[in-house]
Amino acid sequence: MYVIPAPAQPALPVAGETAQFPVRRIFCVGRNYAEHIREMGNDTREPPFFFTKPADALVAGDARIPFPPATSDLHHEAELVVAIGRGGQDIAPGDALDHVWGYAAGNDLTRRDLQAQAKSMRRPWDMAKAFDNSAICGPLHPVSRVGHPATGRITARVNGELRQDGDLSEMIWPVADVIAHLSGLVALAPGDLIYTGTPAGVGALSRGDRCTVEIEGLGAVTTEFA
Ligand code: MN
């Protein structure tokens, strides 16, 4: 019994199934593609670092969402999303992929102007990254059907125009290393999602835009901004 109604369980659709994947926490890698690191003016040799979004920031599948408040520089970030099916701490890179349940195409929406301000003032990124509807994710594809994609084209298109065009093989820290690093910082648990970073070409979105992130073999997710 609760004194107010319990919040709904955020969940992702699974391609070809009616049962959904319940989402527990959302972790994101800060920088993971060399060209994007260079376009943001940073050094490519740093170890991965992480930030989080609340689970109820999730936008599951294709959707029309309100244009986020408090920004005049909303950016798309096309990303491979990893869904954790088995938890663990201090996971070795060689065991890490056994903890993955599935993969999806996602979009780590970012209020770039608020992020730039936070960086310059040495403040947290939360309001730049963890706002309502900021974690877009397409249907999950189980490992049992797609395996562990180490290569594959990843794109973001805005109103049909190609903006980001990379390949999963360009990740500085592959999925297994990301899981190994992250599980040394927190105990991973079933239901956790990890956004694995974005290739170069991030850019601004406007009201009325349609943004589609697509990953070879994992389908697409389209978001319309009202
Ligand atoms: Mn990102």
Short mmCIF file of C-alpha atoms and ligand atoms in Angstrom, two decimals:
data_model
loop_
_atom_site.label_atom_id
_atom_site.label_comp_id
_atom_site.label_asym_id
_atom_site.label_seq_id
_atom_site.Cartn_x
_atom_site.Cartn_y
_atom_site.Cartn_z
CA MET A 1 0.00 0.00 0.00
CA TYR A 2 1.21 3.49 -0.88
CA VAL A 3 -0.02 6.92 0.22
CA ILE A 4 -0.13 8.10 -3.40
CA PRO A 5 -0.63 5.96 -6.53
CA ALA A 6 2.57 4.03 -7.37
CA PRO A 7 4.31 5.30 -10.53
CA ALA A 8 3.95 3.23 -13.69
CA GLN A 9 6.81 0.84 -14.55
CA PRO A 10 8.70 2.24 -17.57
CA ALA A 11 9.11 -0.47 -20.23
CA LEU A 12 10.34 -1.06 -23.76
CA PRO A 13 8.58 -3.03 -26.47
CA VAL A 14 10.37 -6.14 -27.71
CA ALA A 15 10.36 -6.67 -31.49
CA GLY A 16 8.01 -9.51 -32.41
CA GLU A 17 6.75 -10.15 -28.86
CA THR A 18 3.87 -8.87 -26.74
CA ALA A 19 5.78 -9.04 -23.44
CA GLN A 20 7.78 -5.89 -22.63
CA PHE A 21 11.20 -5.25 -21.07
CA PRO A 22 10.88 -3.41 -17.71
CA VAL A 23 13.38 -0.55 -17.40
CA ARG A 24 15.16 -0.01 -14.08
CA ARG A 25 17.88 2.64 -14.61
CA ILE A 26 19.35 4.45 -17.59
CA PHE A 27 23.11 4.93 -17.87
CA CYS A 28 24.84 6.79 -20.70
CA VAL A 29 28.46 6.91 -21.87
CA GLY A 30 29.68 10.48 -22.21
CA ARG A 31 32.10 10.12 -25.10
CA ASN A 32 32.70 7.02 -27.16
CA TYR A 33 33.33 7.89 -30.83
CA ALA A 34 36.59 9.70 -31.65
CA GLU A 35 35.14 12.02 -34.30
CA HIS A 36 32.35 13.19 -31.96
CA ILE A 37 34.91 13.78 -29.18
CA ARG A 38 36.93 15.94 -31.59
CA GLU A 39 33.84 17.88 -32.74
CA MET A 40 33.13 18.69 -29.05
CA GLY A 41 36.74 19.84 -28.59
CA ASN A 42 37.95 17.08 -26.26
CA ASP A 43 40.79 14.55 -26.00
CA THR A 44 40.11 11.06 -27.41
CA ARG A 45 42.30 9.13 -24.95
CA GLU A 46 40.17 9.53 -21.83
CA PRO A 47 38.58 6.48 -20.16
CA PRO A 48 34.76 6.30 -20.49
CA PHE A 49 32.63 8.30 -18.07
CA PHE A 50 28.95 7.99 -17.31
CA PHE A 51 25.85 10.03 -16.55
CA THR A 52 22.26 8.92 -15.94
CA LYS A 53 18.70 9.68 -16.91
CA PRO A 54 15.65 8.76 -14.83
CA ALA A 55 13.83 5.66 -16.09
CA ASP A 56 10.65 7.67 -16.63
CA ALA A 57 12.48 9.92 -19.12
CA LEU A 58 12.06 6.94 -21.47
CA VAL A 59 10.16 7.43 -24.74
CA ALA A 60 9.43 3.88 -25.87
CA GLY A 61 9.30 3.52 -29.65
CA ASP A 62 8.00 5.95 -32.26
CA ALA A 63 6.28 8.92 -30.66
CA ARG A 64 5.26 12.54 -30.96
CA ILE A 65 6.57 14.47 -27.96
CA PRO A 66 6.39 18.09 -26.86
CA PHE A 67 9.48 20.12 -27.78
CA PRO A 68 11.46 20.20 -24.50
CA PRO A 69 11.34 23.41 -22.45
CA ALA A 70 14.25 25.67 -21.45
CA THR A 71 16.42 25.14 -24.54
CA SER A 72 17.12 26.81 -27.85
CA ASP A 73 19.71 24.16 -28.83
CA LEU A 74 18.18 20.68 -28.52
CA HIS A 75 20.49 18.06 -30.08
CA HIS A 76 19.94 14.52 -31.35
CA GLU A 77 22.51 11.84 -30.44
CA ALA A 78 22.07 8.51 -32.27
CA GLU A 79 23.17 5.66 -29.99
CA LEU A 80 23.25 1.89 -29.61
CA VAL A 81 21.28 0.98 -26.48
CA VAL A 82 22.26 -2.10 -24.47
CA ALA A 83 19.63 -3.78 -22.25
CA ILE A 84 21.00 -5.66 -19.25
CA GLY A 85 19.29 -8.99 -18.51
CA ARG A 86 21.60 -10.31 -15.80
CA GLY A 87 23.13 -8.15 -13.10
CA GLY A 88 26.63 -8.13 -11.71
CA GLN A 89 29.50 -6.16 -10.19
CA ASP A 90 33.10 -5.94 -11.36
CA ILE A 91 32.24 -7.84 -14.52
CA ALA A 92 35.28 -8.87 -16.58
CA PRO A 93 35.24 -7.72 -20.23
CA GLY A 94 35.36 -11.36 -21.33
CA ASP A 95 32.13 -12.16 -19.43
CA ALA A 96 30.32 -8.87 -20.06
CA LEU A 97 28.28 -9.80 -23.12
CA ASP A 98 26.65 -12.69 -21.18
CA HIS A 99 24.87 -9.98 -19.15
CA VAL A 100 23.19 -8.41 -22.21
CA TRP A 101 19.54 -9.27 -22.96
CA GLY A 102 19.18 -7.22 -26.13
CA TYR A 103 19.93 -4.14 -28.20
CA ALA A 104 18.01 -1.20 -29.66
CA ALA A 105 18.44 2.06 -31.56
CA GLY A 106 18.15 5.09 -29.28
CA ASN A 107 18.42 8.87 -29.18
CA ASP A 108 20.10 10.60 -26.22
CA LEU A 109 18.36 13.99 -26.46
CA THR A 110 20.54 16.78 -25.10
CA ARG A 111 19.86 20.41 -24.24
CA ARG A 112 23.28 21.44 -25.59
CA ASP A 113 23.00 25.04 -24.41
CA LEU A 114 22.39 23.93 -20.81
CA GLN A 115 25.21 21.38 -21.12
CA ALA A 116 27.65 24.06 -22.31
CA GLN A 117 26.64 26.28 -19.40
CA ALA A 118 27.05 23.40 -16.91
CA LYS A 119 30.49 22.56 -18.31
CA SER A 120 31.70 26.16 -18.11
CA MET A 121 30.44 26.55 -14.54
CA ARG A 122 31.59 23.07 -13.42
CA ARG A 123 28.02 22.15 -12.55
CA PRO A 124 26.23 18.78 -13.02
CA TRP A 125 24.82 17.80 -16.43
CA ASP A 126 21.46 16.59 -15.10
CA MET A 127 19.28 19.37 -16.49
CA ALA A 128 21.07 19.09 -19.86
CA LYS A 129 20.64 15.33 -20.15
CA ALA A 130 18.04 13.96 -17.73
CA PHE A 131 14.93 15.96 -18.62
CA ASP A 132 11.45 14.60 -19.44
CA ASN A 133 11.26 12.52 -22.66
CA SER A 134 15.04 12.70 -23.13
CA ALA A 135 15.68 8.93 -23.44
CA ILE A 136 14.27 7.78 -26.76
CA CYS A 137 14.55 4.06 -27.46
CA GLY A 138 13.21 1.82 -30.20
CA PRO A 139 12.00 -1.78 -29.78
CA LEU A 140 14.52 -4.17 -28.22
CA HIS A 141 15.99 -7.01 -30.24
CA PRO A 142 16.96 -10.01 -28.11
CA VAL A 143 20.50 -11.38 -28.27
CA SER A 144 18.89 -14.75 -29.04
CA ARG A 145 17.90 -13.31 -32.45
CA VAL A 146 20.50 -10.64 -33.30
CA GLY A 147 23.60 -11.76 -31.41
CA HIS A 148 26.02 -9.03 -30.32
CA PRO A 149 26.38 -6.45 -33.13
CA ALA A 150 29.99 -5.21 -33.16
CA THR A 151 29.65 -3.58 -36.58
CA GLY A 152 26.75 -1.91 -38.37
CA ARG A 153 25.79 1.48 -39.75
CA ILE A 154 24.27 3.93 -37.25
CA THR A 155 22.53 7.03 -38.60
CA ALA A 156 20.39 9.97 -37.55
CA ARG A 157 18.16 11.67 -40.09
CA VAL A 158 16.21 14.87 -39.54
CA ASN A 159 13.24 15.36 -41.90
CA GLY A 160 14.90 12.79 -44.16
CA GLU A 161 18.28 14.56 -44.28
CA LEU A 162 21.30 12.51 -43.14
CA ARG A 163 22.93 14.17 -40.10
CA GLN A 164 24.90 11.40 -38.35
CA ASP A 165 26.47 8.49 -40.19
CA GLY A 166 28.81 6.18 -38.30
CA ASP A 167 29.51 2.54 -37.61
CA LEU A 168 29.32 0.63 -34.33
CA SER A 169 32.87 -0.57 -34.98
CA GLU A 170 34.11 3.03 -34.40
CA MET A 171 33.34 2.89 -30.67
CA ILE A 172 36.46 3.63 -28.61
CA TRP A 173 35.13 1.44 -25.79
CA PRO A 174 33.13 -1.52 -27.20
CA VAL A 175 30.03 -2.75 -25.34
CA ALA A 176 31.96 -5.34 -23.29
CA ASP A 177 34.41 -2.69 -22.03
CA VAL A 178 31.57 -0.26 -21.26
CA ILE A 179 29.84 -2.91 -19.12
CA ALA A 180 33.13 -3.79 -17.40
CA HIS A 181 33.86 -0.14 -16.52
CA LEU A 182 30.30 0.66 -15.42
CA SER A 183 29.97 -2.47 -13.26
CA GLY A 184 33.06 -1.34 -11.38
CA LEU A 185 31.17 1.81 -10.37
CA VAL A 186 27.68 0.39 -9.64
CA ALA A 187 26.14 -3.07 -9.36
CA LEU A 188 24.31 -3.56 -12.64
CA ALA A 189 20.84 -5.10 -12.41
CA PRO A 190 18.30 -6.63 -14.81
CA GLY A 191 16.35 -3.84 -16.50
CA ASP A 192 19.25 -1.39 -16.70
CA LEU A 193 19.81 0.32 -20.06
CA ILE A 194 23.15 1.68 -21.27
CA TYR A 195 23.32 4.32 -24.03
CA THR A 196 26.76 3.74 -25.55
CA GLY A 197 27.68 7.15 -26.99
CA THR A 198 27.15 8.91 -30.30
CA PRO A 199 29.11 9.29 -33.55
CA ALA A 200 29.93 12.70 -35.06
CA GLY A 201 27.30 14.91 -36.65
CA VAL A 202 25.15 15.89 -33.67
CA GLY A 203 23.00 18.92 -34.39
CA ALA A 204 19.98 20.99 -33.51
CA LEU A 205 16.30 20.03 -33.69
CA SER A 206 13.35 22.38 -34.08
CA ARG A 207 9.62 22.23 -33.41
CA GLY A 208 7.93 20.21 -36.15
CA ASP A 209 11.06 18.14 -36.95
CA ARG A 210 11.01 14.36 -37.39
CA CYS A 211 14.21 12.66 -36.21
CA THR A 212 14.92 9.01 -37.07
CA VAL A 213 17.76 6.99 -35.57
CA GLU A 214 18.51 3.74 -37.36
CA ILE A 215 21.01 0.96 -36.70
CA GLU A 216 21.67 -1.79 -39.22
CA GLY A 217 19.93 -4.95 -37.99
CA LEU A 218 18.17 -3.19 -35.10
CA GLY A 219 15.55 -1.13 -36.92
CA ALA A 220 14.71 2.51 -36.35
CA VAL A 221 13.00 4.87 -33.94
CA THR A 222 11.31 8.07 -35.08
CA THR A 223 10.45 11.04 -32.89
CA GLU A 224 8.29 14.01 -33.89
CA PHE A 225 8.63 17.25 -31.96
CA ALA A 226 5.34 19.07 -31.47
MN MN B 1 25.12 10.63 -25.73
#
